[in-house]
Amino acid sequence: MNMMNQMAARKEKGFTLIELVMVIVILGILAAFALPRFADLGGDARRATLEGAQGSVKSAAAIAHSKWLAQGSTGSVALEGSTTVTMSPEGYPTSDADGIGAAAQLSTEDYTLTDGTDVAADPATVSPVGATTAASCIFSYDPTTGQTSGFDADGC
């Protein structure tokens, strides 16, 4: 009987080959469904970045315009003490780095700000750095109205 107990104890150790294969197959199936969900998070992040920049531009334009009106409609305004923002004749930040770029604190490491031809009158465009297609991951800022338009996140 002692010999039978030793053989039974030996059989109960470890997993069979079929059990191991089934675990590997199940893990493979789970990985096949889970991997695509996590593969393209960069595009979602760039879209969220673009939405954040658009909100920042809208808020900064409104704050700078309010300051411009409060101080008597002069050429430039000082925001947060040391940030000087150049203003268009209509009282909104100009469409360059010294205007809306400074007001919204758009970093050149994170965003590409393309000035308008006439920075006091022509729209600027903003897109996040690293966009798959920069021309379709963009929005525009109009220095004559302080509004954004043309939000397109298809190429993010």
Coordinates of N, CA, C and O in Angstrom, one line a residue, residues 24-123:
I24 N -2.6 28.9 -22.4 CA -2.0 29.7 -23.4 C -3.0 30.2 -24.5 O -2.9 31.3 -24.9
V25 N -3.9 29.3 -24.9 CA -4.9 29.7 -25.9 C -5.8 30.8 -25.3 O -6.1 31.8 -26.0
I26 N -6.2 30.6 -24.1 CA -7.1 31.6 -23.5 C -6.4 33.0 -23.4 O -7.0 34.0 -23.7
L27 N -5.2 33.0 -22.9 CA -4.4 34.2 -22.9 C -4.2 34.8 -24.2 O -4.3 36.1 -24.4
G28 N -4.0 34.0 -25.2 CA -3.9 34.5 -26.6 C -5.2 35.2 -27.1 O -5.1 36.3 -27.7
I29 N -6.3 34.6 -26.8 CA -7.6 35.2 -27.2 C -7.8 36.5 -26.5 O -8.2 37.5 -27.1
L30 N -7.5 36.5 -25.2 CA -7.7 37.8 -24.4 C -6.8 38.9 -25.0 O -7.2 40.0 -25.1
A31 N -5.5 38.5 -25.3 CA -4.6 39.5 -25.8 C -5.1 40.0 -27.2 O -4.9 41.2 -27.5
A32 N -5.6 39.2 -28.0 CA -6.1 39.6 -29.3 C -7.2 40.6 -29.2 O -7.4 41.5 -30.0
F33 N -8.1 40.5 -28.2 CA -9.2 41.5 -28.0 C -8.7 42.7 -27.3 O -9.2 43.8 -27.5
A34 N -7.8 42.6 -26.4 CA -7.4 43.7 -25.5 C -6.4 44.6 -26.2 O -6.4 45.8 -26.0
L35 N -5.5 44.1 -27.0 CA -4.4 44.9 -27.6 C -4.9 46.0 -28.5 O -4.5 47.1 -28.4
P36 N -5.9 45.8 -29.4 CA -6.4 46.9 -30.2 C -7.0 48.1 -29.4 O -6.9 49.2 -29.8
R37 N -7.5 47.8 -28.2 CA -8.1 48.9 -27.4 C -7.0 49.8 -26.9 O -7.2 51.0 -26.7
F38 N -5.8 49.3 -26.7 CA -4.7 50.1 -26.1 C -3.7 50.5 -27.2 O -2.8 51.3 -26.9
A39 N -3.9 50.1 -28.4 CA -2.8 50.4 -29.4 C -2.8 51.9 -29.9 O -1.7 52.4 -30.1
D40 N -3.9 52.5 -30.0 CA -3.9 53.9 -30.5 C -4.4 54.9 -29.5 O -5.3 55.7 -29.7
L41 N -3.8 55.0 -28.4 CA -4.1 55.9 -27.3 C -3.5 57.3 -27.6 O -3.9 58.3 -27.1
G42 N -2.5 57.3 -28.5 CA -1.8 58.6 -28.8 C -2.7 59.5 -29.6 O -2.7 60.7 -29.3
G43 N -3.6 59.0 -30.5 CA -4.5 59.9 -31.2 C -5.5 60.5 -30.3 O -5.9 61.7 -30.4
D44 N -6.0 59.7 -29.3 CA -7.0 60.2 -28.4 C -6.3 61.3 -27.5 O -7.0 62.3 -27.2
A45 N -5.1 61.1 -27.1 CA -4.4 62.1 -26.3 C -4.2 63.4 -27.1 O -4.4 64.5 -26.5
R46 N -3.8 63.3 -28.4 CA -3.6 64.5 -29.2 C -5.0 65.2 -29.4 O -5.0 66.5 -29.4
R47 N -6.1 64.5 -29.5 CA -7.4 65.1 -29.7 C -7.7 65.9 -28.4 O -8.2 67.0 -28.4
A48 N -7.5 65.2 -27.2 CA -7.8 65.9 -26.0 C -6.9 67.1 -25.8 O -7.3 68.1 -25.2
T49 N -5.6 67.0 -26.2 CA -4.7 68.2 -26.2 C -5.2 69.3 -27.0 O -5.2 70.5 -26.6
L50 N -5.7 69.0 -28.2 CA -6.3 70.0 -29.1 C -7.5 70.7 -28.5 O -7.7 71.9 -28.6
E51 N -8.4 69.9 -27.9 CA -9.6 70.4 -27.2 C -9.2 71.3 -26.1 O -9.8 72.4 -25.9
G52 N -8.2 70.9 -25.3 CA -7.7 71.7 -24.2 C -7.1 73.1 -24.7 O -7.3 74.1 -24.1
A53 N -6.3 73.0 -25.8 CA -5.8 74.2 -26.3 C -6.9 75.2 -26.8 O -6.8 76.4 -26.7
Q54 N -7.9 74.6 -27.4 CA -9.0 75.4 -27.9 C -9.7 76.1 -26.7 O -10.0 77.3 -26.8
G55 N -9.9 75.4 -25.7 CA -10.5 76.0 -24.5 C -9.6 77.1 -23.9 O -10.1 78.2 -23.5
S56 N -8.3 76.8 -23.9 CA -7.4 77.8 -23.3 C -7.3 79.1 -24.2 O -7.3 80.2 -23.7
V57 N -7.4 78.9 -25.5 CA -7.4 80.1 -26.4 C -8.7 80.9 -26.2 O -8.6 82.1 -26.2
K58 N -9.8 80.2 -26.1 CA -11.1 81.0 -25.9 C -11.0 81.8 -24.6 O -11.4 82.9 -24.6
S59 N -10.6 81.1 -23.5 CA -10.5 81.8 -22.2 C -9.5 82.9 -22.2 O -9.8 84.0 -21.7
A60 N -8.4 82.7 -22.8 CA -7.3 83.7 -22.8 C -7.8 84.9 -23.6 O -7.5 86.1 -23.3
A61 N -8.4 84.7 -24.8 CA -8.9 85.8 -25.6 C -9.9 86.6 -24.8 O -9.9 87.9 -24.8
A62 N -10.8 86.0 -24.1 CA -11.9 86.7 -23.3 C -11.2 87.5 -22.2 O -11.6 88.6 -21.9
I63 N -10.3 86.9 -21.5 CA -9.6 87.6 -20.4 C -8.8 88.8 -20.9 O -8.9 89.9 -20.3
A64 N -8.1 88.6 -21.9 CA -7.3 89.7 -22.5 C -8.2 90.8 -23.0 O -7.9 92.0 -22.8
H65 N -9.3 90.4 -23.6 CA -10.2 91.4 -24.1 C -10.8 92.2 -22.9 O -10.9 93.5 -23.0
S66 N -11.2 91.5 -21.9 CA -11.7 92.2 -20.7 C -10.7 93.2 -20.1 O -11.0 94.3 -19.7
K67 N -9.4 92.7 -20.0 CA -8.4 93.6 -19.5 C -8.2 94.8 -20.4 O -8.0 95.9 -20.0
W68 N -8.2 94.6 -21.7 CA -8.0 95.6 -22.7 C -9.1 96.7 -22.5 O -8.9 97.9 -22.6
L69 N -10.4 96.2 -22.4 CA -11.5 97.2 -22.2 C -11.4 97.9 -20.8 O -11.6 99.1 -20.8
A70 N -11.0 97.2 -19.8 CA -10.9 97.8 -18.5 C -9.8 98.9 -18.4 O -9.9 99.8 -17.7
Q71 N -8.7 98.7 -19.1 CA -7.6 99.6 -19.0 C -7.7 100.8 -20.1 O -6.8 101.6 -20.2
G72 N -8.8 100.8 -20.8 CA -9.0 101.9 -21.7 C -8.6 101.7 -23.1 O -8.3 102.6 -23.8
S73 N -8.7 100.5 -23.6 CA -8.5 100.2 -25.0 C -7.1 100.6 -25.6 O -7.1 101.3 -26.6
T74 N -6.1 100.2 -24.9 CA -4.7 100.6 -25.4 C -4.1 99.4 -26.1 O -4.7 98.3 -26.1
G75 N -2.9 99.6 -26.7 CA -2.3 98.6 -27.6 C -2.0 97.2 -27.1 O -2.2 96.3 -27.7
S76 N -1.5 97.1 -25.9 CA -1.2 95.8 -25.3 C -1.6 95.7 -23.9 O -1.9 96.7 -23.2
V77 N -1.7 94.5 -23.4 CA -2.2 94.3 -22.0 C -1.1 93.4 -21.3 O -0.5 92.6 -21.9
A78 N -1.1 93.6 -20.0 CA -0.2 92.7 -19.2 C -1.1 91.7 -18.4 O -2.0 92.1 -17.7
L79 N -0.8 90.4 -18.6 CA -1.5 89.4 -17.9 C -0.6 88.7 -16.9 O 0.6 88.5 -17.2
E80 N -1.1 88.4 -15.8 CA -0.3 87.7 -14.8 C 1.0 88.4 -14.5 O 2.0 87.8 -14.3
G81 N 0.9 89.7 -14.4 CA 2.1 90.5 -14.0 C 3.1 90.7 -15.1 O 3.3 91.8 -15.5
S82 N 3.8 89.7 -15.6 CA 4.9 89.9 -16.5 C 4.6 89.5 -17.9 O 5.5 89.7 -18.8
T83 N 3.5 88.9 -18.2 CA 3.2 88.5 -19.6 C 2.5 89.6 -20.3 O 1.4 90.0 -20.0
T84 N 3.2 90.2 -21.3 CA 2.6 91.2 -22.2 C 2.0 90.6 -23.4 O 2.7 89.9 -24.1
V85 N 0.8 90.9 -23.7 CA 0.1 90.4 -24.8 C -0.2 91.5 -25.8 O -0.8 92.5 -25.5
T86 N 0.2 91.3 -27.1 CA -0.1 92.3 -28.1 C -1.5 92.1 -28.6 O -2.0 91.0 -28.7
M87 N -2.2 93.2 -28.8 CA -3.7 93.2 -29.1 C -3.9 93.7 -30.5 O -3.2 94.6 -31.0
S88 N -5.0 93.2 -31.1 CA -5.4 93.7 -32.4 C -6.2 95.0 -32.2 O -6.6 95.3 -31.0
P89 N -6.5 95.7 -33.2 CA -7.3 97.0 -33.0 C -8.7 96.7 -32.5 O -9.3 97.6 -31.8
E90 N -9.2 95.5 -32.7 CA -10.6 95.1 -32.1 C -10.5 94.7 -30.7 O -11.5 94.5 -30.0
G91 N -9.3 94.6 -30.1 CA -9.2 94.3 -28.7 C -9.0 92.9 -28.3 O -9.2 92.5 -27.1
Y92 N -8.6 92.1 -29.2 CA -8.3 90.7 -28.9 C -6.8 90.4 -29.2 O -6.2 91.1 -30.0
P93 N -6.3 89.4 -28.6 CA -4.9 89.1 -28.9 C -4.6 88.8 -30.4 O -5.4 88.2 -31.1
T94 N -3.4 89.3 -30.8 CA -3.1 89.1 -32.2 C -2.8 87.6 -32.5 O -2.7 86.8 -31.5
S95 N -2.7 87.2 -33.7 CA -2.6 85.8 -34.1 C -1.1 85.4 -34.2 O -0.8 84.8 -35.2
D96 N -0.3 85.7 -33.2 CA 1.1 85.3 -33.2 C 1.5 84.8 -31.8 O 0.7 84.8 -30.9
A97 N 2.7 84.5 -31.7 CA 3.2 84.0 -30.4 C 3.2 85.1 -29.3 O 3.0 84.8 -28.2
D98 N 3.3 86.4 -29.7 CA 3.3 87.5 -28.8 C 1.8 87.9 -28.4 O 1.6 88.6 -27.4
G99 N 0.9 87.4 -29.2 CA -0.5 87.7 -28.9 C -1.2 86.5 -28.2 O -1.1 86.3 -27.0
I100 N -1.9 85.7 -29.0 CA -2.6 84.5 -28.5 C -1.7 83.5 -27.9 O -2.0 82.8 -26.9
G101 N -0.5 83.3 -28.5 CA 0.4 82.4 -27.9 C 0.8 82.7 -26.5 O 0.9 81.8 -25.6
A102 N 1.1 84.0 -26.2 CA 1.4 84.4 -24.9 C 0.2 84.4 -23.9 O 0.3 83.9 -22.8
A103 N -0.9 84.8 -24.4 CA -2.1 84.9 -23.6 C -2.6 83.5 -23.2 O -2.9 83.3 -22.0
A104 N -2.6 82.5 -24.1 CA -3.0 81.2 -23.8 C -1.9 80.3 -23.3 O -2.1 79.1 -22.9
Q105 N -0.7 80.8 -23.2 CA 0.5 80.1 -22.8 C 0.7 78.8 -23.6 O 0.9 77.7 -23.0
L106 N 0.6 78.9 -24.9 CA 0.8 77.8 -25.8 C 2.3 77.6 -26.0 O 3.0 78.4 -26.6
S107 N 2.8 76.5 -25.5 CA 4.2 76.1 -25.6 C 4.6 75.6 -27.0 O 3.8 74.8 -27.6
T108 N 5.7 76.1 -27.5 CA 6.2 75.6 -28.8 C 6.6 74.1 -28.8 O 6.7 73.5 -29.8
E109 N 6.8 73.6 -27.6 CA 7.1 72.2 -27.5 C 5.9 71.3 -27.6 O 6.0 70.2 -28.0
D110 N 4.7 71.9 -27.4 CA 3.5 71.1 -27.4 C 2.6 71.5 -28.6 O 1.8 70.6 -29.1
Y111 N 2.7 72.7 -29.1 CA 1.8 73.2 -30.2 C 2.6 73.9 -31.3 O 3.6 74.5 -31.0
T112 N 2.0 73.8 -32.5 CA 2.5 74.5 -33.6 C 1.5 75.7 -33.8 O 0.3 75.4 -34.1
L113 N 1.9 76.9 -33.7 CA 1.1 78.1 -33.9 C 1.6 78.7 -35.2 O 2.7 79.2 -35.3
T114 N 0.7 78.7 -36.2 CA 1.0 79.4 -37.4 C 0.3 80.7 -37.5 O -0.9 80.8 -37.5
D115 N 1.1 81.8 -37.6 CA 0.6 83.1 -37.6 C -0.2 83.4 -38.8 O 0.0 82.8 -39.9
G116 N -1.1 84.3 -38.7 CA -1.8 84.8 -39.8 C -0.9 85.7 -40.6 O 0.1 86.3 -40.1
T117 N -1.2 86.0 -41.9 CA -0.4 86.8 -42.7 C -0.3 88.2 -42.1 O 0.7 88.8 -42.0
D118 N -1.5 88.8 -41.8 CA -1.6 90.0 -41.0 C -2.0 89.6 -39.6 O -3.2 89.3 -39.4
V119 N -1.1 89.6 -38.7 CA -1.3 89.1 -37.4 C -2.4 89.8 -36.6 O -3.0 89.3 -35.7
A120 N -2.7 91.0 -37.0 CA -3.8 91.8 -36.3 C -5.2 91.5 -37.0 O -6.2 91.8 -36.4
A121 N -5.2 90.8 -38.1 CA -6.5 90.6 -38.8 C -6.7 89.2 -39.3 O -7.9 88.8 -39.5
D122 N -5.7 88.5 -39.6 CA -5.8 87.1 -40.2 C -5.8 86.1 -39.2 O -5.1 86.2 -38.2
P123 N -6.6 85.0 -39.4 CA -6.6 83.9 -38.4 C -5.3 83.2 -38.3 O -4.5 83.1 -39.2

